[in-house]
CSV table of C-alpha atoms and ligand atoms in Angstrom, one decimal:
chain,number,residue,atom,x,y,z
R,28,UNK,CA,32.4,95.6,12.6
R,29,UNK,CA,33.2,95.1,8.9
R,30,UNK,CA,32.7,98.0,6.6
R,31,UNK,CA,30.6,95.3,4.2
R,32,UNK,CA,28.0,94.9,6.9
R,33,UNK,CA,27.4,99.2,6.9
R,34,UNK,CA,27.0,99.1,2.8
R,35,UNK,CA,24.0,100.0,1.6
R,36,UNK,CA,22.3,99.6,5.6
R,37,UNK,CA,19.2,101.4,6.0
R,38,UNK,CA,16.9,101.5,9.6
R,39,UNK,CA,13.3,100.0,8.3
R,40,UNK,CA,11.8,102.1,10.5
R,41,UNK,CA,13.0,106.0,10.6
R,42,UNK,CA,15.1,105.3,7.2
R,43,UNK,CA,18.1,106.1,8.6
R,44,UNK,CA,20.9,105.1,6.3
R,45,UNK,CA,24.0,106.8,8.2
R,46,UNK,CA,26.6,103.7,8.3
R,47,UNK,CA,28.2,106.4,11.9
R,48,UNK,CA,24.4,105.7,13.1
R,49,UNK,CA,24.6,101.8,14.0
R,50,UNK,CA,26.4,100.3,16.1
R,51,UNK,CA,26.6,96.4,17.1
R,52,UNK,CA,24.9,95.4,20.1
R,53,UNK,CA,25.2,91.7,19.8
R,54,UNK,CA,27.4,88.9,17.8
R,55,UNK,CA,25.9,85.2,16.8
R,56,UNK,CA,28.5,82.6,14.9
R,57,UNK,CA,26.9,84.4,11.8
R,58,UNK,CA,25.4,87.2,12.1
R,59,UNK,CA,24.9,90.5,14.1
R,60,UNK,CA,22.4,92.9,15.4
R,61,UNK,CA,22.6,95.9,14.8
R,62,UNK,CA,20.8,99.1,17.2
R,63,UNK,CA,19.7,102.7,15.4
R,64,UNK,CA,21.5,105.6,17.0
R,65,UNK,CA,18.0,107.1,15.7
R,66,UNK,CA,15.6,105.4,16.5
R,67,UNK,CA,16.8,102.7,18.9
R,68,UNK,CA,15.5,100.1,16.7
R,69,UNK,CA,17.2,96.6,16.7
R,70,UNK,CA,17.8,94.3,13.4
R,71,UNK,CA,20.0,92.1,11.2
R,72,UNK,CA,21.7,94.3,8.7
R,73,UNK,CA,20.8,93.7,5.6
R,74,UNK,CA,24.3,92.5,4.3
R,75,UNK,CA,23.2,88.9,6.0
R,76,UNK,CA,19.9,88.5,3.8
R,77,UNK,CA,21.2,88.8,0.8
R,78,UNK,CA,23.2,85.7,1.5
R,79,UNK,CA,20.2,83.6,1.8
R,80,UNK,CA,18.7,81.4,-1.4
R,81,UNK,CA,15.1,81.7,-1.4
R,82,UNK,CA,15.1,78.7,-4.1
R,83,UNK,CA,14.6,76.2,-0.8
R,84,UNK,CA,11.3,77.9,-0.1
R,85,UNK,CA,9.5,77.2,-3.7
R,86,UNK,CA,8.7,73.2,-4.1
R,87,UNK,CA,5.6,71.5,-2.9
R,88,UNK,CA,7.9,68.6,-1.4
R,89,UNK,CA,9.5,71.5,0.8
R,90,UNK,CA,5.9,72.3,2.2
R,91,UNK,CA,5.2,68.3,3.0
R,92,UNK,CA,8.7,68.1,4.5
R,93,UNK,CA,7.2,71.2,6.9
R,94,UNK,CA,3.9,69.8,7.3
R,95,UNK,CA,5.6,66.5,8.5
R,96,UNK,CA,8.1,68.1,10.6
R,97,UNK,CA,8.2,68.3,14.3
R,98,UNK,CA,6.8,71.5,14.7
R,99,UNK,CA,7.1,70.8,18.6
R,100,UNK,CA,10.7,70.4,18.6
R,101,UNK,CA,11.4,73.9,16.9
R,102,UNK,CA,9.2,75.5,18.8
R,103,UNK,CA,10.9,74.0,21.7
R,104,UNK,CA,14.3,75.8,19.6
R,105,UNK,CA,12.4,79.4,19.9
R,106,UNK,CA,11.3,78.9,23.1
R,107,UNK,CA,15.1,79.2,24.1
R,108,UNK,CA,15.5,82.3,22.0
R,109,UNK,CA,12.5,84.0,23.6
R,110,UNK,CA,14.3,83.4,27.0
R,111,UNK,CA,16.5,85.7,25.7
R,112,UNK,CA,14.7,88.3,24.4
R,113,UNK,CA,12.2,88.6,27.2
R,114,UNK,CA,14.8,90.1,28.8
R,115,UNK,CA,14.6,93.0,26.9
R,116,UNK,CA,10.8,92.6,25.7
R,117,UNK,CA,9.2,90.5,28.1
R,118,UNK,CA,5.7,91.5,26.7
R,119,UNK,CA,3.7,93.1,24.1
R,120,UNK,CA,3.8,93.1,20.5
R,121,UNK,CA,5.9,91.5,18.8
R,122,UNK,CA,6.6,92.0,14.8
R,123,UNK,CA,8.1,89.4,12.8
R,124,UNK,CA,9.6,90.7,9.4
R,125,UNK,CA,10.3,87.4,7.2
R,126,UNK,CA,8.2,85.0,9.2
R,127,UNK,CA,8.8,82.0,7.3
R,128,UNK,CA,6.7,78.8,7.8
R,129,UNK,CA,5.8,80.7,11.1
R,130,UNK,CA,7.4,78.8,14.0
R,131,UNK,CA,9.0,81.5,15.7
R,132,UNK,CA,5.9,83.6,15.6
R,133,UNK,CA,3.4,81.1,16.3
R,134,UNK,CA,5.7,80.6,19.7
R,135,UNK,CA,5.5,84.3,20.8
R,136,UNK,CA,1.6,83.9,20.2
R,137,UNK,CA,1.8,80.8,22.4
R,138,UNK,CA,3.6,83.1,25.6
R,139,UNK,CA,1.2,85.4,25.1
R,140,UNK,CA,3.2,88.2,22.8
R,141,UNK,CA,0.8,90.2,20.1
R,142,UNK,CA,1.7,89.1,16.6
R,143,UNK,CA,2.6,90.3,13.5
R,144,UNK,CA,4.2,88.8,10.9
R,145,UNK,CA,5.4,89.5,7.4
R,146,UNK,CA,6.5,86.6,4.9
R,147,UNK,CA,6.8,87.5,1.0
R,148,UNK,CA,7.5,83.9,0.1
R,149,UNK,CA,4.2,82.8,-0.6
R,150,UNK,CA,4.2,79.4,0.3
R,151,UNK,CA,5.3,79.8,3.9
R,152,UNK,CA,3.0,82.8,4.3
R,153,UNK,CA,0.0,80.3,3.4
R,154,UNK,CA,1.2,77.6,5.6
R,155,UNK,CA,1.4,80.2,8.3
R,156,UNK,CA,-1.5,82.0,7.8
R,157,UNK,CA,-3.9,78.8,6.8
R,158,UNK,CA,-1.7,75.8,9.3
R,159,UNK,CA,-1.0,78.2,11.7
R,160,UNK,CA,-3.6,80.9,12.0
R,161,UNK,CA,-1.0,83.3,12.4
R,162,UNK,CA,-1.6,87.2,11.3
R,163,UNK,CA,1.1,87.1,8.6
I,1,ZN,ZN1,16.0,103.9,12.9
């Protein structure tokens, strides 16, 4: 794992900031996951959101393009992911920390998971909250 991933990581949920303390449990094209020796929790370093512009989430146009979107199809796209992670969660809650316009979410409602979601964009955390009736 690159040293750059480990800088500045901290566990959101037991605060453990010990870079020896995580280790990589799985790889995407561009990203990984990382596991908590403390606390066994699992999440995307933080090193990976700090590469993302929130300017694409601001404009009115950008919540039309959302609203007119197939909503369908990417659910269809999350329904694939939560084949995967039913194998390690197949039930319960299920706790969404930067829910976006709320796709992913409202698809683990749809299979039955308990929701939570948190989005500070505001925009998408309307759309999901309002369009979506999600808990975000
Ligand atoms: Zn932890």
């Amino acid at each position: 794992m690159d040293k750059k991933i480990l800088e500045d990581i901290r566990c959101c949920v037991c605060g453990n900031r010990d870079a020896d303390l995580f280790f990589q449990k799985y790889e995407k094209d561009s990203f990984i996951v990382v596991e908590c020796k403390n606390c066994s929790f699992l999440f995307i370093p933080q090193y990976f959101s700090r590469k993302i512009s929130y300017e694409d989430y601001k404009g009115e146009e950008v919540l039309e393009q959302v609203r007119q979107g197939n909503n369908w199809l990417k659910m269809q796209r999350h329904l694939l992911r939560f084949k995967f992670i039913k194998k390690y969660k197949p039930s319960g809650d299920l706790f969404d920390l930067g829910t976006g316009w709320g796709h992913f979410l409202s698809t683990g409602n749809e299979l039955g998971y308990k929701v939570h979601g948190i989005e500070v964009s505001e925009m998408p955390c309307k759309y999901a909250r309002e369009e979506l009736n999600l808990p975000v």
